[in-house]
Short mmCIF file of N, CA and C in Angstrom, two decimals:
data_model
loop_
_atom_site.label_atom_id
_atom_site.label_comp_id
_atom_site.label_asym_id
_atom_site.label_seq_id
_atom_site.Cartn_x
_atom_site.Cartn_y
_atom_site.Cartn_z
N UNK A 663 80.18 134.49 37.77
CA UNK A 663 78.81 134.83 37.43
C UNK A 663 78.81 136.15 36.68
N UNK A 664 78.05 136.21 35.62
CA UNK A 664 77.97 137.41 34.80
C UNK A 664 77.10 138.46 35.46
N UNK A 665 77.51 139.69 35.38
CA UNK A 665 76.72 140.79 35.91
C UNK A 665 75.78 141.35 34.86
N UNK A 666 75.82 140.79 33.65
CA UNK A 666 74.99 141.29 32.56
C UNK A 666 73.66 140.56 32.52
N UNK A 667 72.84 140.77 33.53
CA UNK A 667 71.53 140.15 33.55
C UNK A 667 70.53 141.09 32.90
N UNK A 668 69.51 140.53 32.33
CA UNK A 668 68.48 141.33 31.69
C UNK A 668 67.24 141.33 32.56
N UNK A 669 66.30 142.20 32.23
CA UNK A 669 65.04 142.24 32.98
C UNK A 669 64.33 140.90 32.88
N UNK A 670 64.42 140.25 31.73
CA UNK A 670 63.78 138.95 31.54
C UNK A 670 64.38 137.92 32.48
N UNK A 671 65.73 137.94 32.62
CA UNK A 671 66.38 137.00 33.53
C UNK A 671 65.87 137.19 34.95
N UNK A 672 65.77 138.43 35.37
CA UNK A 672 65.32 138.72 36.73
C UNK A 672 63.87 138.31 36.93
N UNK A 673 63.05 138.50 35.91
CA UNK A 673 61.63 138.19 36.03
C UNK A 673 61.37 136.69 36.08
N UNK A 674 62.24 135.89 35.46
CA UNK A 674 62.02 134.45 35.41
C UNK A 674 62.85 133.69 36.44
N UNK A 675 63.70 134.37 37.17
CA UNK A 675 64.53 133.72 38.18
C UNK A 675 63.66 133.22 39.34
N UNK A 676 64.03 132.07 39.88
CA UNK A 676 63.30 131.53 41.02
C UNK A 676 63.56 132.40 42.24
N UNK A 677 62.55 132.55 43.09
CA UNK A 677 62.76 133.32 44.32
C UNK A 677 63.84 132.66 45.19
N UNK A 678 64.49 133.43 46.02
CA UNK A 678 65.60 132.93 46.84
C UNK A 678 65.20 131.75 47.72
N UNK A 679 64.00 131.75 48.27
CA UNK A 679 63.56 130.69 49.17
C UNK A 679 63.37 129.36 48.44
N UNK A 680 63.18 129.40 47.13
CA UNK A 680 62.84 128.20 46.37
C UNK A 680 63.97 127.17 46.37
N UNK A 681 65.21 127.62 46.39
CA UNK A 681 66.34 126.68 46.35
C UNK A 681 66.33 125.72 47.54
N UNK A 682 65.86 126.18 48.68
CA UNK A 682 65.83 125.34 49.88
C UNK A 682 64.47 124.68 50.10
N UNK A 683 63.49 125.02 49.29
CA UNK A 683 62.14 124.51 49.48
C UNK A 683 62.03 123.04 49.12
N UNK A 684 61.21 122.33 49.86
CA UNK A 684 60.99 120.91 49.60
C UNK A 684 60.30 120.69 48.25
N UNK A 685 59.50 121.65 47.80
CA UNK A 685 58.79 121.49 46.53
C UNK A 685 59.76 121.48 45.34
N UNK A 686 60.94 122.04 45.52
CA UNK A 686 61.94 122.04 44.45
C UNK A 686 62.47 120.63 44.20
N UNK A 687 62.22 119.73 45.15
CA UNK A 687 62.71 118.36 45.04
C UNK A 687 61.64 117.38 44.56
N UNK A 688 60.46 117.90 44.23
CA UNK A 688 59.36 117.06 43.75
C UNK A 688 58.87 117.59 42.41
N UNK A 689 58.04 116.84 41.75
CA UNK A 689 57.49 117.28 40.48
C UNK A 689 56.33 118.24 40.67
N UNK A 690 56.04 119.07 39.68
CA UNK A 690 54.95 120.04 39.81
C UNK A 690 53.58 119.39 39.96
N UNK A 691 53.41 118.18 39.46
CA UNK A 691 52.13 117.49 39.58
C UNK A 691 51.72 117.27 41.02
N UNK A 692 52.67 117.22 41.90
CA UNK A 692 52.42 117.02 43.33
C UNK A 692 51.68 118.22 43.91
N UNK A 693 52.04 119.42 43.48
CA UNK A 693 51.46 120.66 44.00
C UNK A 693 50.39 121.25 43.10
N UNK A 694 50.25 120.70 41.90
CA UNK A 694 49.23 121.12 40.95
C UNK A 694 48.47 119.88 40.48
N UNK A 695 47.77 119.22 41.40
CA UNK A 695 47.10 117.96 41.05
C UNK A 695 45.87 118.19 40.16
N UNK A 696 45.42 117.11 39.58
CA UNK A 696 44.20 117.15 38.77
C UNK A 696 43.03 117.57 39.65
N UNK A 697 42.05 118.27 39.08
CA UNK A 697 40.87 118.67 39.87
C UNK A 697 40.24 117.46 40.56
N UNK A 698 39.90 117.64 41.81
CA UNK A 698 39.28 116.57 42.59
C UNK A 698 40.27 115.67 43.30
N UNK A 699 41.56 115.81 42.99
CA UNK A 699 42.57 114.99 43.65
C UNK A 699 42.85 115.53 45.05
N UNK A 700 43.37 114.68 45.88
CA UNK A 700 43.70 115.06 47.25
C UNK A 700 44.91 115.99 47.29
N UNK A 701 44.84 116.96 48.18
CA UNK A 701 45.95 117.89 48.40
C UNK A 701 46.70 117.55 49.68
N UNK A 702 46.26 116.49 50.35
CA UNK A 702 46.80 116.13 51.67
C UNK A 702 48.32 115.96 51.67
N UNK A 703 48.87 115.22 50.71
CA UNK A 703 50.31 114.96 50.70
C UNK A 703 51.11 116.24 50.42
N UNK A 704 50.61 117.06 49.52
CA UNK A 704 51.30 118.32 49.22
C UNK A 704 51.29 119.22 50.46
N UNK A 705 50.17 119.30 51.13
CA UNK A 705 50.07 120.13 52.33
C UNK A 705 50.97 119.59 53.44
N UNK A 706 51.07 118.28 53.55
CA UNK A 706 51.94 117.68 54.57
C UNK A 706 53.40 118.05 54.30
N UNK A 707 53.81 117.97 53.04
CA UNK A 707 55.18 118.34 52.68
C UNK A 707 55.42 119.82 52.96
N UNK A 708 54.47 120.66 52.62
CA UNK A 708 54.59 122.10 52.90
C UNK A 708 54.76 122.35 54.40
N UNK A 709 54.05 121.61 55.20
CA UNK A 709 54.11 121.79 56.65
C UNK A 709 55.49 121.53 57.23
N UNK A 710 56.29 120.74 56.53
CA UNK A 710 57.65 120.42 57.00
C UNK A 710 58.71 121.31 56.35
N UNK A 711 58.29 122.25 55.53
CA UNK A 711 59.23 123.05 54.75
C UNK A 711 59.59 124.37 55.43
N UNK A 712 60.88 124.68 55.44
CA UNK A 712 61.36 125.94 56.02
C UNK A 712 60.87 127.16 55.24
N UNK A 713 60.62 126.98 53.96
CA UNK A 713 60.23 128.11 53.11
C UNK A 713 58.73 128.34 53.03
N UNK A 714 57.97 127.68 53.88
CA UNK A 714 56.51 127.75 53.79
C UNK A 714 55.97 129.17 53.84
N UNK A 715 56.40 129.97 54.81
CA UNK A 715 55.89 131.33 54.94
C UNK A 715 56.28 132.18 53.74
N UNK A 716 57.53 132.08 53.32
CA UNK A 716 57.97 132.86 52.15
C UNK A 716 57.21 132.44 50.90
N UNK A 717 56.93 131.16 50.77
CA UNK A 717 56.16 130.63 49.64
C UNK A 717 54.75 131.19 49.65
N UNK A 718 54.11 131.18 50.80
CA UNK A 718 52.76 131.70 50.91
C UNK A 718 52.74 133.20 50.62
N UNK A 719 53.70 133.93 51.16
CA UNK A 719 53.80 135.36 50.88
C UNK A 719 53.96 135.61 49.39
N UNK A 720 54.79 134.81 48.74
CA UNK A 720 55.00 134.93 47.30
C UNK A 720 53.69 134.69 46.55
N UNK A 721 52.97 133.64 46.91
CA UNK A 721 51.72 133.31 46.24
C UNK A 721 50.68 134.41 46.41
N UNK A 722 50.59 134.97 47.60
CA UNK A 722 49.62 136.04 47.85
C UNK A 722 50.01 137.32 47.12
N UNK A 723 51.28 137.65 47.13
CA UNK A 723 51.77 138.85 46.44
C UNK A 723 51.58 138.76 44.94
N UNK A 724 51.81 137.57 44.40
CA UNK A 724 51.74 137.37 42.95
C UNK A 724 50.41 136.80 42.47
N UNK A 725 49.43 136.76 43.36
CA UNK A 725 48.08 136.30 43.04
C UNK A 725 48.07 134.95 42.34
N UNK A 726 48.85 134.01 42.89
CA UNK A 726 48.87 132.65 42.36
C UNK A 726 47.50 132.02 42.59
N UNK A 727 46.87 131.58 41.54
CA UNK A 727 45.50 131.09 41.66
C UNK A 727 45.38 129.58 41.58
N UNK A 728 46.44 128.89 41.27
CA UNK A 728 46.38 127.44 41.09
C UNK A 728 47.42 126.76 41.96
N UNK A 729 47.12 125.56 42.40
CA UNK A 729 48.08 124.75 43.12
C UNK A 729 48.13 125.04 44.61
N UNK A 730 48.99 124.28 45.26
CA UNK A 730 49.23 124.44 46.69
C UNK A 730 50.48 125.31 46.85
N UNK A 731 50.34 126.39 47.58
CA UNK A 731 51.44 127.31 47.85
C UNK A 731 51.45 127.59 49.35
N UNK A 732 52.58 127.44 49.99
CA UNK A 732 52.67 127.72 51.41
C UNK A 732 51.72 126.88 52.25
N UNK A 733 51.37 125.72 51.74
CA UNK A 733 50.49 124.81 52.47
C UNK A 733 49.01 125.09 52.31
N UNK A 734 48.65 126.06 51.48
CA UNK A 734 47.24 126.39 51.30
C UNK A 734 46.79 126.15 49.86
N UNK A 735 45.55 125.71 49.73
CA UNK A 735 44.95 125.50 48.41
C UNK A 735 44.49 126.84 47.83
N UNK A 736 44.01 126.80 46.60
CA UNK A 736 43.50 128.01 45.94
C UNK A 736 42.39 128.66 46.77
N UNK A 737 41.43 127.85 47.20
CA UNK A 737 40.29 128.39 47.95
C UNK A 737 40.72 128.92 49.33
N UNK A 738 41.69 128.27 49.95
CA UNK A 738 42.17 128.75 51.25
C UNK A 738 42.92 130.08 51.10
N UNK A 739 43.69 130.22 50.04
CA UNK A 739 44.38 131.51 49.80
C UNK A 739 43.37 132.60 49.48
N UNK A 740 42.35 132.27 48.73
CA UNK A 740 41.32 133.24 48.38
C UNK A 740 40.61 133.73 49.65
N UNK A 741 40.28 132.80 50.54
CA UNK A 741 39.64 133.17 51.81
C UNK A 741 40.56 134.05 52.65
N UNK A 742 41.85 133.75 52.64
CA UNK A 742 42.83 134.54 53.39
C UNK A 742 42.91 135.97 52.84
N UNK A 743 42.84 136.11 51.52
CA UNK A 743 42.87 137.45 50.91
C UNK A 743 41.66 138.29 51.31
N UNK A 744 40.53 137.64 51.51
CA UNK A 744 39.30 138.37 51.84
C UNK A 744 39.24 138.82 53.28
N UNK A 745 40.08 138.26 54.12
CA UNK A 745 40.07 138.66 55.54
C UNK A 745 40.52 140.11 55.67
N UNK A 746 39.87 140.85 56.59
CA UNK A 746 40.26 142.26 56.79
C UNK A 746 41.59 142.40 57.47
#
């Protein structure tokens, strides 16, 4: 492995938890469905994932506004951010 990484490489690299995450084994459409589509299956998969907490922490830290992250929808993450 090369030690000559650039800032761009580091910024675009997947987080460490992602390699083991169940979402890495599915398509993005599953976690970023069309408006009005059910999120039930994505949330169910998240519930069985070891990386769920790290994923949610990542989404909250990086202000991810779309899709299912850590088992929560956009509106659920927004409500969580508003809690004191």
